[in-house]
Amino acid sequence: MNRALLIIDLQPDFCEGGALAVAGGNAVAAAIAKDVALRVASYSAIITTQDWHIEPGDHFSDQPDFVDSWPVHCVAGTNGAALHPLIAQLNVDAHFAKGRFTAAYSGFEARLLDTQADIADESGVLLAPWLRSRQIDTVDIVGLAADHCVRATALDAVAGGFTATVISTLTAAVNGENLPTVHEELRSAGVSVVSAS
């Protein structure tokens, strides 16, 4: 069994002080950095995903409904779209970007981001083939937000044949009241939901 850690959307715009802040985002970044330091040897790869919006259509709105439309956030190449500083310091094997020209929630919609030159490139390899090319069949999923992009990534992971675990204590939600329902949905789909060990 080869296991990867997927760090989902740990970006300044999703943390306190950002354009679309999730309460507890900075604490999650710190907890993930600490956890990686302890468990790095248990992973075949550590991967980040980032919202990387250029022209995502009606995903951005001046009057967002916070379900299908959102305030402007994580514009490609801006500080808000960068990795959180604590995550940027980690020894990461690959960075994947999603949502350049459309809404994108799942990390499995993301394409490999090699350099800043790839800012508008839609030809990079998708996450699932990248994992399979390295014989990775199991993923641990952490990051932001538990009730949106973490959820979507976990559901796509199991739908794509990966064994998936969400480490709930290394996530934070837009709406914490939704978490019991989200966790039940994930478990029903075959995702394991656990606390950090």
PDB file of C-alpha atoms in Angstrom:
ATOM      1  CA  MET A   1       0.000   0.000   0.000  1.00  0.00           C
ATOM      2  CA  ASN A   2       1.398   3.362  -1.062  1.00  0.00           C
ATOM      3  CA  ARG A   3      -0.164   6.326   0.734  1.00  0.00           C
ATOM      4  CA  ALA A   4      -0.197  10.018  -0.196  1.00  0.00           C
ATOM      5  CA  LEU A   5      -1.140  13.010   1.887  1.00  0.00           C
ATOM      6  CA  LEU A   6      -3.368  15.500   0.057  1.00  0.00           C
ATOM      7  CA  ILE A   7      -3.236  18.971   1.621  1.00  0.00           C
ATOM      8  CA  ILE A   8      -6.272  20.735   0.214  1.00  0.00           C
ATOM      9  CA  ASP A   9      -6.353  24.494  -0.439  1.00  0.00           C
ATOM     10  CA  LEU A  10      -4.321  25.713   2.539  1.00  0.00           C
ATOM     11  CA  GLN A  11      -4.076  29.258   1.133  1.00  0.00           C
ATOM     12  CA  PRO A  12      -4.090  32.723   2.749  1.00  0.00           C
ATOM     13  CA  ASP A  13      -7.429  33.664   1.174  1.00  0.00           C
ATOM     14  CA  PHE A  14      -9.040  30.755   3.047  1.00  0.00           C
ATOM     15  CA  CYS A  15      -7.424  31.602   6.391  1.00  0.00           C
ATOM     16  CA  GLU A  16      -8.121  34.351   8.889  1.00  0.00           C
ATOM     17  CA  GLY A  17      -7.666  37.749   7.243  1.00  0.00           C
ATOM     18  CA  GLY A  18      -8.253  36.337   3.748  1.00  0.00           C
ATOM     19  CA  ALA A  19     -10.932  37.093   1.188  1.00  0.00           C
ATOM     20  CA  LEU A  20     -12.942  33.963   2.049  1.00  0.00           C
ATOM     21  CA  ALA A  21     -11.678  33.081   5.497  1.00  0.00           C
ATOM     22  CA  VAL A  22     -12.480  29.825   7.261  1.00  0.00           C
ATOM     23  CA  ALA A  23     -12.351  30.137  11.053  1.00  0.00           C
ATOM     24  CA  GLY A  24      -9.464  28.030  12.296  1.00  0.00           C
ATOM     25  CA  GLY A  25      -7.609  27.993   8.979  1.00  0.00           C
ATOM     26  CA  ASN A  26      -4.302  29.178  10.434  1.00  0.00           C
ATOM     27  CA  ALA A  27      -4.533  26.650  13.267  1.00  0.00           C
ATOM     28  CA  VAL A  28      -5.164  23.875  10.739  1.00  0.00           C
ATOM     29  CA  ALA A  29      -2.061  24.925   8.785  1.00  0.00           C
ATOM     30  CA  ALA A  30       0.034  24.763  11.950  1.00  0.00           C
ATOM     31  CA  ALA A  31      -1.424  21.376  12.932  1.00  0.00           C
ATOM     32  CA  ILE A  32      -0.791  19.923   9.468  1.00  0.00           C
ATOM     33  CA  ALA A  33       2.816  21.160   9.473  1.00  0.00           C
ATOM     34  CA  LYS A  34       3.359  19.530  12.869  1.00  0.00           C
ATOM     35  CA  ASP A  35       1.674  16.289  11.777  1.00  0.00           C
ATOM     36  CA  VAL A  36       3.754  16.084   8.596  1.00  0.00           C
ATOM     37  CA  ALA A  37       6.942  16.494  10.631  1.00  0.00           C
ATOM     38  CA  LEU A  38       5.905  13.510  12.743  1.00  0.00           C
ATOM     39  CA  ARG A  39       4.589  11.239   9.989  1.00  0.00           C
ATOM     40  CA  VAL A  40       6.426  12.179   6.800  1.00  0.00           C
ATOM     41  CA  ALA A  41       7.974   8.709   6.538  1.00  0.00           C
ATOM     42  CA  SER A  42       4.532   7.097   6.289  1.00  0.00           C
ATOM     43  CA  TYR A  43       3.791   8.821   2.962  1.00  0.00           C
ATOM     44  CA  SER A  44       4.996   7.977  -0.518  1.00  0.00           C
ATOM     45  CA  ALA A  45       4.095  11.525  -1.584  1.00  0.00           C
ATOM     46  CA  ILE A  46       2.877  14.783  -0.092  1.00  0.00           C
ATOM     47  CA  ILE A  47       0.735  16.861  -2.427  1.00  0.00           C
ATOM     48  CA  THR A  48      -0.908  20.266  -2.229  1.00  0.00           C
ATOM     49  CA  THR A  49      -3.886  21.580  -4.135  1.00  0.00           C
ATOM     50  CA  GLN A  50      -4.694  25.243  -4.635  1.00  0.00           C
ATOM     51  CA  ASP A  51      -7.644  27.196  -5.947  1.00  0.00           C
ATOM     52  CA  TRP A  52      -6.041  29.025  -8.860  1.00  0.00           C
ATOM     53  CA  HIS A  53      -8.732  31.188 -10.435  1.00  0.00           C
ATOM     54  CA  ILE A  54      -8.238  33.200 -13.608  1.00  0.00           C
ATOM     55  CA  GLU A  55     -11.742  33.609 -15.086  1.00  0.00           C
ATOM     56  CA  PRO A  56     -13.948  31.125 -13.229  1.00  0.00           C
ATOM     57  CA  GLY A  57     -17.221  32.480 -14.580  1.00  0.00           C
ATOM     58  CA  ASP A  58     -20.166  32.678 -12.200  1.00  0.00           C
ATOM     59  CA  HIS A  59     -18.114  31.044  -9.440  1.00  0.00           C
ATOM     60  CA  PHE A  60     -17.267  34.676  -8.543  1.00  0.00           C
ATOM     61  CA  SER A  61     -20.117  37.038  -7.692  1.00  0.00           C
ATOM     62  CA  ASP A  62     -20.644  40.519  -6.258  1.00  0.00           C
ATOM     63  CA  GLN A  63     -23.712  39.013  -4.562  1.00  0.00           C
ATOM     64  CA  PRO A  64     -22.563  35.510  -3.669  1.00  0.00           C
ATOM     65  CA  ASP A  65     -24.922  32.862  -2.332  1.00  0.00           C
ATOM     66  CA  PHE A  66     -22.029  31.003  -0.617  1.00  0.00           C
ATOM     67  CA  VAL A  67     -23.263  27.763  -2.163  1.00  0.00           C
ATOM     68  CA  ASP A  68     -22.529  28.036  -5.876  1.00  0.00           C
ATOM     69  CA  SER A  69     -21.089  31.551  -6.004  1.00  0.00           C
ATOM     70  CA  TRP A  70     -18.463  33.213  -3.850  1.00  0.00           C
ATOM     71  CA  PRO A  71     -16.601  36.500  -3.374  1.00  0.00           C
ATOM     72  CA  VAL A  72     -13.438  36.893  -5.457  1.00  0.00           C
ATOM     73  CA  HIS A  73     -10.726  34.688  -3.933  1.00  0.00           C
ATOM     74  CA  CYS A  74      -7.490  32.855  -4.789  1.00  0.00           C
ATOM     75  CA  VAL A  75      -6.818  34.746  -7.998  1.00  0.00           C
ATOM     76  CA  ALA A  76      -3.946  32.978  -9.758  1.00  0.00           C
ATOM     77  CA  GLY A  77      -0.565  34.476  -9.005  1.00  0.00           C
ATOM     78  CA  THR A  78      -1.696  36.606  -6.051  1.00  0.00           C
ATOM     79  CA  ASN A  79      -0.556  36.299  -2.450  1.00  0.00           C
ATOM     80  CA  GLY A  80      -4.021  35.057  -1.485  1.00  0.00           C
ATOM     81  CA  ALA A  81      -3.668  32.099  -3.863  1.00  0.00           C
ATOM     82  CA  ALA A  82      -0.186  31.149  -2.658  1.00  0.00           C
ATOM     83  CA  LEU A  83       0.341  28.314  -0.225  1.00  0.00           C
ATOM     84  CA  HIS A  84       0.019  29.179   3.457  1.00  0.00           C
ATOM     85  CA  PRO A  85       3.565  29.988   4.667  1.00  0.00           C
ATOM     86  CA  LEU A  86       3.651  26.985   7.020  1.00  0.00           C
ATOM     87  CA  ILE A  87       2.644  24.655   4.191  1.00  0.00           C
ATOM     88  CA  ALA A  88       5.030  26.301   1.721  1.00  0.00           C
ATOM     89  CA  GLN A  89       7.910  25.314   4.039  1.00  0.00           C
ATOM     90  CA  LEU A  90       7.100  21.610   3.772  1.00  0.00           C
ATOM     91  CA  ASN A  91       8.957  19.278   1.445  1.00  0.00           C
ATOM     92  CA  VAL A  92       6.104  18.708  -0.999  1.00  0.00           C
ATOM     93  CA  ASP A  93       6.352  16.349  -3.960  1.00  0.00           C
ATOM     94  CA  ALA A  94       3.841  18.075  -6.253  1.00  0.00           C
ATOM     95  CA  HIS A  95       1.521  21.069  -6.401  1.00  0.00           C
ATOM     96  CA  PHE A  96      -1.812  20.903  -8.224  1.00  0.00           C
ATOM     97  CA  ALA A  97      -4.010  23.849  -9.254  1.00  0.00           C
ATOM     98  CA  LYS A  98      -7.742  23.874  -9.950  1.00  0.00           C
ATOM     99  CA  GLY A  99     -10.462  26.235 -11.068  1.00  0.00           C
ATOM    100  CA  ARG A 100      -8.595  28.311 -13.618  1.00  0.00           C
ATOM    101  CA  PHE A 101     -11.618  28.882 -15.860  1.00  0.00           C
ATOM    102  CA  THR A 102     -14.470  27.249 -13.982  1.00  0.00           C
ATOM    103  CA  ALA A 103     -15.577  26.400 -10.471  1.00  0.00           C
ATOM    104  CA  ALA A 104     -13.618  23.459  -9.079  1.00  0.00           C
ATOM    105  CA  TYR A 105     -13.960  21.929  -5.645  1.00  0.00           C
ATOM    106  CA  SER A 106     -12.302  18.521  -5.838  1.00  0.00           C
ATOM    107  CA  GLY A 107      -8.558  18.079  -5.825  1.00  0.00           C
ATOM    108  CA  PHE A 108      -9.147  15.475  -8.516  1.00  0.00           C
ATOM    109  CA  GLU A 109     -10.081  18.321 -10.871  1.00  0.00           C
ATOM    110  CA  ALA A 110      -6.632  19.852 -10.314  1.00  0.00           C
ATOM    111  CA  ARG A 111      -3.722  19.774 -12.750  1.00  0.00           C
ATOM    112  CA  LEU A 112      -0.019  19.670 -11.967  1.00  0.00           C
ATOM    113  CA  LEU A 113       1.420  23.141 -11.426  1.00  0.00           C
ATOM    114  CA  ASP A 114       5.131  22.946 -12.206  1.00  0.00           C
ATOM    115  CA  THR A 115       6.059  26.633 -12.275  1.00  0.00           C
ATOM    116  CA  GLN A 116       4.510  30.086 -12.406  1.00  0.00           C
ATOM    117  CA  ALA A 117       4.735  29.653 -16.189  1.00  0.00           C
ATOM    118  CA  ASP A 118       1.865  27.179 -15.845  1.00  0.00           C
ATOM    119  CA  ILE A 119      -0.453  29.872 -14.529  1.00  0.00           C
ATOM    120  CA  ALA A 120      -2.937  29.498 -17.404  1.00  0.00           C
ATOM    121  CA  ASP A 121      -1.929  26.023 -18.584  1.00  0.00           C
ATOM    122  CA  GLU A 122      -4.769  23.518 -18.813  1.00  0.00           C
ATOM    123  CA  SER A 123      -2.596  20.696 -20.156  1.00  0.00           C
ATOM    124  CA  GLY A 124      -0.942  19.516 -16.947  1.00  0.00           C
ATOM    125  CA  VAL A 125      -1.573  15.992 -15.707  1.00  0.00           C
ATOM    126  CA  LEU A 126      -4.584  15.500 -13.442  1.00  0.00           C
ATOM    127  CA  LEU A 127      -4.158  14.307  -9.862  1.00  0.00           C
ATOM    128  CA  ALA A 128      -5.531  10.765 -10.264  1.00  0.00           C
ATOM    129  CA  PRO A 129      -3.210   9.726 -13.122  1.00  0.00           C
ATOM    130  CA  TRP A 130      -0.280  11.309 -11.293  1.00  0.00           C
ATOM    131  CA  LEU A 131      -1.034   9.188  -8.214  1.00  0.00           C
ATOM    132  CA  ARG A 132      -1.561   6.000 -10.224  1.00  0.00           C
ATOM    133  CA  SER A 133       1.709   6.507 -12.112  1.00  0.00           C
ATOM    134  CA  ARG A 134       3.405   6.243  -8.717  1.00  0.00           C
ATOM    135  CA  GLN A 135       1.392   3.194  -7.620  1.00  0.00           C
ATOM    136  CA  ILE A 136      -0.369   5.255  -4.934  1.00  0.00           C
ATOM    137  CA  ASP A 137      -3.705   3.710  -4.021  1.00  0.00           C
ATOM    138  CA  THR A 138      -4.453   5.309  -0.639  1.00  0.00           C
ATOM    139  CA  VAL A 139      -4.887   8.972   0.287  1.00  0.00           C
ATOM    140  CA  ASP A 140      -5.169  10.880   3.541  1.00  0.00           C
ATOM    141  CA  ILE A 141      -7.000  14.172   3.035  1.00  0.00           C
ATOM    142  CA  VAL A 142      -6.600  17.301   5.170  1.00  0.00           C
ATOM    143  CA  GLY A 143      -7.081  21.049   4.731  1.00  0.00           C
ATOM    144  CA  LEU A 144      -9.840  23.465   3.801  1.00  0.00           C
ATOM    145  CA  ALA A 145     -12.700  23.509   3.779  1.00  0.00           C
ATOM    146  CA  ALA A 146     -14.042  20.330   5.322  1.00  0.00           C
ATOM    147  CA  ASP A 147     -17.562  20.882   4.030  1.00  0.00           C
ATOM    148  CA  HIS A 148     -16.566  21.890   0.494  1.00  0.00           C
ATOM    149  CA  CYS A 149     -13.236  21.033  -1.152  1.00  0.00           C
ATOM    150  CA  VAL A 150     -12.113  18.389   1.354  1.00  0.00           C
ATOM    151  CA  ARG A 151     -15.531  16.730   1.031  1.00  0.00           C
ATOM    152  CA  ALA A 152     -15.479  16.837  -2.786  1.00  0.00           C
ATOM    153  CA  THR A 153     -11.915  15.503  -2.943  1.00  0.00           C
ATOM    154  CA  ALA A 154     -12.731  12.591  -0.632  1.00  0.00           C
ATOM    155  CA  LEU A 155     -15.846  11.632  -2.590  1.00  0.00           C
ATOM    156  CA  ASP A 156     -13.939  11.730  -5.882  1.00  0.00           C
ATOM    157  CA  ALA A 157     -11.109   9.707  -4.353  1.00  0.00           C
ATOM    158  CA  VAL A 158     -13.328   6.747  -3.486  1.00  0.00           C
ATOM    159  CA  ALA A 159     -15.270   7.093  -6.751  1.00  0.00           C
ATOM    160  CA  GLY A 160     -11.922   6.833  -8.534  1.00  0.00           C
ATOM    161  CA  GLY A 161     -10.930   3.649  -6.724  1.00  0.00           C
ATOM    162  CA  PHE A 162      -8.639   5.091  -4.062  1.00  0.00           C
ATOM    163  CA  THR A 163      -8.850   4.222  -0.381  1.00  0.00           C
ATOM    164  CA  ALA A 164      -9.544   7.563   1.289  1.00  0.00           C
ATOM    165  CA  THR A 165      -9.328   8.866   4.838  1.00  0.00           C
ATOM    166  CA  VAL A 166     -10.262  12.363   5.983  1.00  0.00           C
ATOM    167  CA  ILE A 167      -8.343  13.365   9.114  1.00  0.00           C
ATOM    168  CA  SER A 168     -11.076  15.536  10.580  1.00  0.00           C
ATOM    169  CA  THR A 169      -8.933  17.244  13.209  1.00  0.00           C
ATOM    170  CA  LEU A 170      -6.701  18.562  10.413  1.00  0.00           C
ATOM    171  CA  THR A 171      -9.591  20.311   8.673  1.00  0.00           C
ATOM    172  CA  ALA A 172     -11.859  23.278   9.329  1.00  0.00           C
ATOM    173  CA  ALA A 173     -15.318  23.964   7.923  1.00  0.00           C
ATOM    174  CA  VAL A 174     -17.080  26.978   6.469  1.00  0.00           C
ATOM    175  CA  ASN A 175     -20.096  25.905   8.532  1.00  0.00           C
ATOM    176  CA  GLY A 176     -19.193  23.644  11.437  1.00  0.00           C
ATOM    177  CA  GLU A 177     -22.844  22.789  12.020  1.00  0.00           C
ATOM    178  CA  ASN A 178     -22.773  20.858   8.741  1.00  0.00           C
ATOM    179  CA  LEU A 179     -19.939  18.556   9.766  1.00  0.00           C
ATOM    180  CA  PRO A 180     -21.978  15.677  11.232  1.00  0.00           C
ATOM    181  CA  THR A 181     -23.966  15.466   7.990  1.00  0.00           C
ATOM    182  CA  VAL A 182     -20.825  15.792   5.857  1.00  0.00           C
ATOM    183  CA  HIS A 183     -19.021  13.082   7.830  1.00  0.00           C
ATOM    184  CA  GLU A 184     -22.005  10.754   7.538  1.00  0.00           C
ATOM    185  CA  GLU A 185     -22.129  11.345   3.777  1.00  0.00           C
ATOM    186  CA  LEU A 186     -18.421  10.563   3.510  1.00  0.00           C
ATOM    187  CA  ARG A 187     -18.699   7.378   5.582  1.00  0.00           C
ATOM    188  CA  SER A 188     -21.675   6.235   3.525  1.00  0.00           C
ATOM    189  CA  ALA A 189     -19.577   6.667   0.395  1.00  0.00           C
ATOM    190  CA  GLY A 190     -16.734   4.576   1.837  1.00  0.00           C
ATOM    191  CA  VAL A 191     -14.467   7.313   3.171  1.00  0.00           C
ATOM    192  CA  SER A 192     -12.916   6.794   6.590  1.00  0.00           C
ATOM    193  CA  VAL A 193     -13.220   9.829   8.888  1.00  0.00           C
ATOM    194  CA  VAL A 194     -10.727   9.814  11.759  1.00  0.00           C
ATOM    195  CA  SER A 195      -8.977  12.115  14.200  1.00  0.00           C
ATOM    196  CA  ALA A 196      -5.252  12.786  14.013  1.00  0.00           C
ATOM    197  CA  SER A 197      -3.339  10.099  15.894  1.00  0.00           C
TER     198      SER A 197
END
